[in-house]
Amino acid sequence: MHPAKLKTKITTARLAETADFYITCFGMRLVEEWREENDVGCILALAAGGDEALLEIYEGPQPSDFSALSLQFRTEDLSAFCASLPAGVKARGPTHRPWGSTYLYLKDPNGISVIVYEGGL
């Protein structure tokens, strides 16, 4: 079996703002970008890891509802993550969950729920 990679795609009318959110909040790095007539986008990867988890941000008509989607990032030090958030990024929490993890809740520029957590998987 070959190792798997995960790529999540967000289609949005706010490409630059969305890429900036994930780069500044999560330290993601730009690994690819393209701009051709009606085909514009970029791919980000977590800076600390390899390319096994990627985020594609594609410019297009934004879906009207992202309410069923959440992106979750695990961190070893939630306090340090909170302290590193750029000014103006609104967060709710940290909240201790019954299973022993601690969650911080954010929203990206598209209204996508982003959870940063410390603790179990």
Coordinates of N, CA, C and O in Angstrom, one line a residue:
M1 N 0.8 -1.2 0.0 CA 0.0 0.0 0.0 C 0.9 1.2 0.0 O 1.9 1.3 0.7
H2 N 0.5 2.2 -0.8 CA 1.3 3.5 -0.9 C 0.8 4.4 0.2 O -0.4 4.4 0.5
P3 N 1.7 5.2 0.8 CA 1.2 6.2 1.8 C 0.2 7.2 1.2 O 0.3 7.6 0.0
A4 N -0.8 7.5 1.9 CA -1.9 8.4 1.4 C -1.5 9.8 1.8 O -0.8 10.1 2.7
K5 N -2.1 10.7 1.0 CA -2.0 12.1 1.3 C -3.5 12.6 1.3 O -4.3 12.1 0.7
L6 N -3.7 13.7 2.1 CA -5.0 14.3 2.2 C -4.9 15.7 1.7 O -4.1 16.5 2.1
K7 N -5.8 16.0 0.7 CA -5.9 17.4 0.3 C -7.4 17.8 0.4 O -8.3 17.2 -0.1
T8 N -7.6 18.9 1.1 CA -8.9 19.5 1.3 C -9.0 20.7 0.4 O -8.1 21.5 0.3
K9 N -10.1 20.9 -0.3 CA -10.3 22.0 -1.2 C -11.4 22.9 -0.7 O -12.5 22.5 -0.4
I10 N -11.1 24.2 -0.7 CA -12.1 25.3 -0.4 C -12.3 26.1 -1.7 O -11.3 26.7 -2.2
T11 N -13.5 26.2 -2.2 CA -13.8 27.1 -3.3 C -14.4 28.3 -2.7 O -15.3 28.3 -1.9
T12 N -13.8 29.5 -3.1 CA -14.2 30.7 -2.4 C -14.0 31.9 -3.4 O -13.1 31.9 -4.2
A13 N -14.7 32.9 -3.2 CA -14.5 34.2 -3.9 C -13.5 35.1 -3.1 O -13.1 36.1 -3.6
R14 N -13.0 34.6 -2.0 CA -12.1 35.3 -1.1 C -10.7 34.6 -1.1 O -10.2 34.3 0.0
L15 N -10.1 34.3 -2.2 CA -8.9 33.5 -2.3 C -7.8 34.1 -1.5 O -7.2 33.4 -0.6
A16 N -7.4 35.3 -1.7 CA -6.3 36.0 -1.1 C -6.5 36.0 0.4 O -5.6 35.7 1.2
E17 N -7.7 36.5 0.8 CA -8.0 36.6 2.3 C -7.9 35.2 3.0 O -7.4 35.1 4.1
T18 N -8.4 34.2 2.3 CA -8.5 32.9 2.9 C -7.0 32.3 3.0 O -6.7 31.8 4.0
A19 N -6.2 32.4 1.9 CA -4.8 32.0 2.0 C -4.1 32.7 3.1 O -3.4 32.1 3.9
D20 N -4.3 34.0 3.2 CA -3.6 34.8 4.3 C -4.0 34.3 5.6 O -3.1 34.2 6.5
F21 N -5.3 33.9 5.9 CA -5.7 33.4 7.2 C -5.0 32.2 7.5 O -4.4 32.0 8.7
Y22 N -4.9 31.2 6.6 CA -4.2 29.9 7.0 C -2.7 30.1 7.1 O -2.1 29.4 7.8
I23 N -2.1 31.0 6.3 CA -0.7 31.2 6.4 C -0.3 31.9 7.7 O 0.6 31.5 8.4
T24 N -1.1 33.0 8.0 CA -0.7 33.7 9.2 C -1.1 33.0 10.5 O -0.4 33.1 11.5
C25 N -2.2 32.3 10.5 CA -2.7 31.7 11.8 C -2.0 30.3 12.0 O -1.8 30.0 13.2
F26 N -1.8 29.6 11.0 CA -1.3 28.2 11.1 C 0.1 28.0 10.6 O 0.6 26.9 10.6
G27 N 0.8 29.1 10.0 CA 2.1 28.9 9.5 C 2.2 28.0 8.3 O 3.2 27.5 8.0
M28 N 1.1 27.9 7.6 CA 1.1 27.1 6.4 C 2.0 27.7 5.4 O 2.2 28.9 5.3
R29 N 2.6 26.9 4.5 CA 3.4 27.5 3.5 C 2.8 27.2 2.1 O 2.2 26.2 1.9
L30 N 3.1 28.1 1.2 CA 2.6 28.1 -0.2 C 3.5 27.1 -0.9 O 4.7 27.2 -0.9
V31 N 2.9 26.0 -1.5 CA 3.7 25.0 -2.2 C 3.4 25.1 -3.7 O 4.2 24.6 -4.5
E32 N 2.3 25.7 -4.1 CA 1.9 25.8 -5.5 C 0.9 26.9 -5.7 O 0.0 27.1 -4.8
E33 N 1.0 27.7 -6.8 CA -0.1 28.6 -7.1 C -0.2 28.7 -8.6 O 0.8 28.5 -9.3
W34 N -1.4 29.0 -9.1 CA -1.6 29.2 -10.5 C -2.6 30.3 -10.8 O -3.4 30.5 -10.0
R35 N -2.5 30.9 -12.0 CA -3.4 31.9 -12.4 C -3.4 31.9 -13.9 O -2.6 32.4 -14.6
E36 N -4.5 31.3 -14.4 CA -4.8 31.2 -15.8 C -6.2 31.7 -16.0 O -7.0 31.5 -15.0
E37 N -6.6 32.1 -17.1 CA -7.9 32.7 -17.3 C -8.9 32.5 -16.2 O -9.1 33.4 -15.4
N38 N -9.6 31.5 -16.2 CA -10.7 31.2 -15.2 C -10.3 30.1 -14.3 O -11.1 29.4 -13.7
D39 N -9.0 29.9 -14.1 CA -8.5 28.9 -13.2 C -7.4 29.5 -12.3 O -6.2 29.6 -12.7
V40 N -7.8 29.8 -11.1 CA -6.9 30.5 -10.2 C -7.0 29.8 -8.8 O -8.1 29.5 -8.3
G41 N -5.8 29.6 -8.2 CA -5.8 28.9 -6.9 C -4.4 28.7 -6.4 O -3.4 29.2 -7.0
C42 N -4.4 28.1 -5.2 CA -3.1 27.8 -4.6 C -3.2 26.6 -3.7 O -4.3 26.2 -3.4
I43 N -2.1 26.0 -3.4 CA -2.1 24.9 -2.5 C -1.1 25.2 -1.3 O 0.0 25.7 -1.6
L44 N -1.6 25.0 -0.1 CA -0.8 25.2 1.1 C -0.5 23.9 1.8 O -1.3 23.0 1.7
A45 N 0.6 23.9 2.5 CA 1.0 22.7 3.3 C 1.3 23.2 4.7 O 1.8 24.3 4.9
L46 N 1.2 22.3 5.7 CA 1.6 22.6 7.0 C 3.1 22.8 7.0 O 3.9 21.9 6.5
A47 N 3.6 23.9 7.6 CA 5.1 24.2 7.5 C 5.9 23.2 8.3 O 7.0 22.8 7.9
A48 N 5.4 22.7 9.4 CA 6.2 21.8 10.3 C 6.2 20.4 9.7 O 7.1 19.6 10.1
G49 N 5.3 20.0 8.9 CA 5.2 18.6 8.4 C 5.6 18.5 7.0 O 6.1 19.4 6.4
G50 N 5.4 17.3 6.5 CA 5.6 17.1 5.1 C 4.4 17.6 4.3 O 3.7 18.5 4.7
D51 N 4.2 17.0 3.2 CA 3.1 17.3 2.3 C 2.0 16.3 2.4 O 1.2 16.1 1.4
E52 N 1.8 15.6 3.5 CA 0.8 14.6 3.7 C -0.6 15.2 3.9 O -1.6 14.5 3.7
A53 N -0.7 16.5 4.3 CA -2.0 17.1 4.4 C -1.9 18.5 3.8 O -1.1 19.3 4.1
L54 N -2.7 18.7 2.7 CA -2.6 19.9 1.9 C -4.0 20.6 1.9 O -5.0 20.0 2.1
L55 N -4.0 21.9 1.7 CA -5.2 22.7 1.6 C -5.1 23.4 0.3 O -4.3 24.3 0.1
E56 N -6.1 23.1 -0.6 CA -6.2 23.8 -1.9 C -7.3 24.9 -1.7 O -8.4 24.7 -1.2
I57 N -6.9 26.1 -2.1 CA -7.9 27.2 -2.1 C -8.1 27.6 -3.5 O -7.1 28.0 -4.2
Y58 N -9.3 27.5 -4.0 CA -9.6 27.7 -5.4 C -10.6 28.9 -5.5 O -11.6 29.0 -4.8
E59 N -10.3 29.8 -6.5 CA -11.2 30.9 -6.7 C -12.4 30.5 -7.5 O -12.2 30.0 -8.6
G60 N -13.5 30.7 -7.0 CA -14.8 30.4 -7.7 C -16.0 30.9 -6.9 O -15.8 31.5 -5.9
P61 N -17.2 30.6 -7.5 CA -18.4 31.0 -6.7 C -18.4 30.3 -5.4 O -18.3 29.0 -5.3
Q62 N -18.5 31.0 -4.3 CA -18.5 30.4 -3.0 C -19.8 29.8 -2.7 O -20.9 30.3 -2.9
P63 N -19.8 28.5 -2.2 CA -21.0 27.9 -1.7 C -21.7 28.8 -0.7 O -21.1 29.5 0.0
S64 N -23.0 28.7 -0.6 CA -23.8 29.5 0.3 C -23.7 29.0 1.7 O -24.0 29.8 2.7
D65 N -23.2 27.8 1.9 CA -23.2 27.3 3.3 C -22.1 26.3 3.5 O -22.0 25.3 2.9
F66 N -21.3 26.6 4.5 CA -20.2 25.7 4.9 C -20.5 25.2 6.3 O -19.6 24.7 7.0
S67 N -21.7 25.2 6.8 CA -22.0 24.9 8.2 C -21.7 23.4 8.5 O -21.5 23.1 9.7
A68 N -21.7 22.5 7.6 CA -21.4 21.1 7.9 C -19.9 20.8 7.9 O -19.5 19.7 8.1
L69 N -19.0 21.8 7.6 CA -17.6 21.6 7.5 C -16.9 22.2 8.7 O -17.2 23.3 9.1
S70 N -15.9 21.4 9.2 CA -14.9 22.0 10.1 C -13.6 21.5 9.8 O -13.4 20.3 9.4
L71 N -12.6 22.3 9.9 CA -11.2 21.9 9.8 C -10.6 21.9 11.2 O -10.8 22.9 12.0
Q72 N -9.9 20.8 11.5 CA -9.3 20.7 12.9 C -7.8 20.5 12.9 O -7.3 19.7 12.1
F73 N -7.1 21.3 13.7 CA -5.7 21.3 13.7 C -5.3 20.9 15.2 O -5.7 21.6 16.1
R74 N -4.4 19.9 15.3 CA -3.9 19.5 16.7 C -2.6 20.3 16.9 O -1.8 20.4 16.1
T75 N -2.5 20.8 18.1 CA -1.3 21.5 18.6 C -0.8 20.9 19.9 O -1.6 20.4 20.7
E76 N 0.5 20.9 20.1 CA 1.1 20.5 21.4 C 0.9 21.5 22.5 O 1.0 21.2 23.6
D77 N 0.8 22.8 22.1 CA 0.7 23.9 23.1 C -0.3 24.9 22.7 O 0.0 25.9 21.9
L78 N -1.5 24.7 23.1 CA -2.6 25.6 22.8 C -2.4 27.0 23.3 O -2.8 28.0 22.6
S79 N -1.8 27.2 24.4 CA -1.6 28.5 25.0 C -0.6 29.3 24.1 O -0.9 30.5 23.8
A80 N 0.4 28.6 23.6 CA 1.4 29.3 22.7 C 0.7 29.6 21.4 O 0.9 30.7 20.8
F81 N -0.2 28.7 20.9 CA -0.9 29.0 19.7 C -1.8 30.3 19.8 O -1.8 31.2 19.0
C82 N -2.5 30.3 20.9 CA -3.4 31.5 21.2 C -2.6 32.8 21.2 O -3.0 33.8 20.7
A83 N -1.4 32.7 21.9 CA -0.6 33.9 22.0 C 0.0 34.3 20.6 O 0.3 35.5 20.4
S84 N 0.0 33.4 19.6 CA 0.6 33.7 18.3 C -0.4 34.2 17.3 O -0.1 34.6 16.2
L85 N -1.7 34.2 17.7 CA -2.7 34.6 16.7 C -2.6 36.1 16.3 O -2.4 36.9 17.2
P86 N -2.7 36.4 15.1 CA -2.6 37.8 14.6 C -3.7 38.6 15.2 O -4.8 38.1 15.5
A87 N -3.5 39.9 15.4 CA -4.5 40.8 15.9 C -5.7 40.8 15.0 O -5.5 40.7 13.7
G88 N -6.8 40.8 15.5 CA -8.1 40.9 14.7 C -8.7 39.5 14.5 O -9.8 39.4 14.0
V89 N -8.0 38.4 14.7 CA -8.5 37.1 14.6 C -9.4 36.8 15.8 O -8.8 36.8 16.9
K90 N -10.6 36.6 15.6 CA -11.5 36.3 16.8 C -11.6 34.8 17.1 O -11.6 34.0 16.2
A91 N -11.5 34.5 18.4 CA -11.5 33.1 18.8 C -12.4 33.0 20.0 O -12.7 33.9 20.7
R92 N -13.0 31.8 20.1 CA -13.9 31.5 21.3 C -13.2 30.3 22.0 O -12.9 29.3 21.4
G93 N -13.0 30.5 23.3 CA -12.4 29.4 24.1 C -11.1 30.0 24.7 O -10.9 31.2 24.8
P94 N -10.3 29.1 25.2 CA -10.3 27.6 25.1 C -11.4 27.0 25.9 O -11.8 27.5 27.0
T95 N -11.9 25.9 25.5 CA -13.0 25.1 26.1 C -12.5 23.7 26.4 O -12.0 23.1 25.5
H96 N -12.6 23.3 27.6 CA -12.3 21.9 28.0 C -13.4 21.0 27.6 O -14.5 21.2 28.0
R97 N -13.1 19.9 26.8 CA -14.1 19.0 26.4 C -14.1 17.8 27.3 O -13.1 17.4 27.9
P98 N -15.2 17.1 27.4 CA -15.4 15.9 28.3 C -14.4 14.8 28.1 O -14.1 14.0 29.0
W99 N -13.8 14.7 26.9 CA -12.9 13.6 26.6 C -11.5 13.9 26.8 O -10.6 13.2 26.5
G100 N -11.2 15.1 27.4 CA -9.9 15.5 27.9 C -9.1 16.4 27.0 O -8.1 16.9 27.3
S101 N -9.7 16.8 25.8 CA -9.0 17.7 24.9 C -9.5 19.2 25.3 O -10.5 19.3 25.9
T102 N -8.7 20.1 24.9 CA -9.1 21.5 25.0 C -9.2 22.1 23.6 O -8.3 22.0 22.8
Y103 N -10.3 22.8 23.3 CA -10.6 23.3 22.0 C -10.6 24.8 22.0 O -11.1 25.5 22.9
L104 N -10.1 25.4 20.9 CA -10.2 26.8 20.6 C -11.0 26.9 19.3 O -10.6 26.2 18.3
Y105 N -12.0 27.7 19.2 CA -12.8 27.8 18.0 C -12.6 29.1 17.3 O -12.6 30.2 17.8
L106 N -12.3 29.0 16.0 CA -12.1 30.1 15.1 C -13.1 30.0 13.9 O -13.7 28.9 13.7
K107 N -13.2 31.1 13.1 CA -13.9 31.0 11.8 C -12.9 31.6 10.8 O -12.3 32.6 11.0
D108 N -12.8 31.0 9.6 CA -12.0 31.5 8.6 C -12.8 32.6 7.8 O -14.0 32.8 8.1
P109 N -12.2 33.3 6.9 CA -13.0 34.4 6.2 C -14.2 33.9 5.5 O -15.1 34.8 5.1
N110 N -14.4 32.6 5.2 CA -15.6 32.1 4.6 C -16.7 31.6 5.6 O -17.7 31.2 5.2
G111 N -16.4 31.7 6.9 CA -17.3 31.2 7.9 C -17.1 29.8 8.2 O -17.9 29.2 8.9
I112 N -16.0 29.2 7.7 CA -15.7 27.8 8.0 C -15.3 27.7 9.4 O -14.4 28.4 9.9
S113 N -15.8 26.7 10.1 CA -15.4 26.4 11.5 C -14.0 25.8 11.5 O -13.8 24.8 10.8
V114 N -13.1 26.4 12.3 CA -11.7 25.9 12.4 C -11.5 25.7 13.9 O -11.7 26.6 14.7
I115 N -11.1 24.5 14.2 CA -10.9 24.1 15.6 C -9.4 23.8 15.8 O -8.9 23.0 15.0
V116 N -8.8 24.4 16.8 CA -7.5 24.1 17.2 C -7.6 23.4 18.5 O -8.2 24.0 19.4
Y117 N -6.9 22.3 18.7 CA -7.1 21.5 19.9 C -5.8 21.0 20.4 O -4.8 20.7 19.7
E118 N -5.8 20.8 21.7 CA -4.7 20.1 22.4 C -5.2 18.9 23.2 O -6.3 19.0 23.8
G119 N -4.5 17.8 23.1 CA -5.0 16.6 23.8 C -5.1 15.5 22.8 O -4.4 15.4 21.8
G120 N -6.0 14.5 23.2 CA -6.2 13.3 22.4 C -6.5 13.6 20.9 O -6.8 14.7 20.5
L121 N -6.5 12.5 20.1 CA -6.8 12.7 18.7 C -8.2 13.0 18.5 O -8.6 13.5 17.6

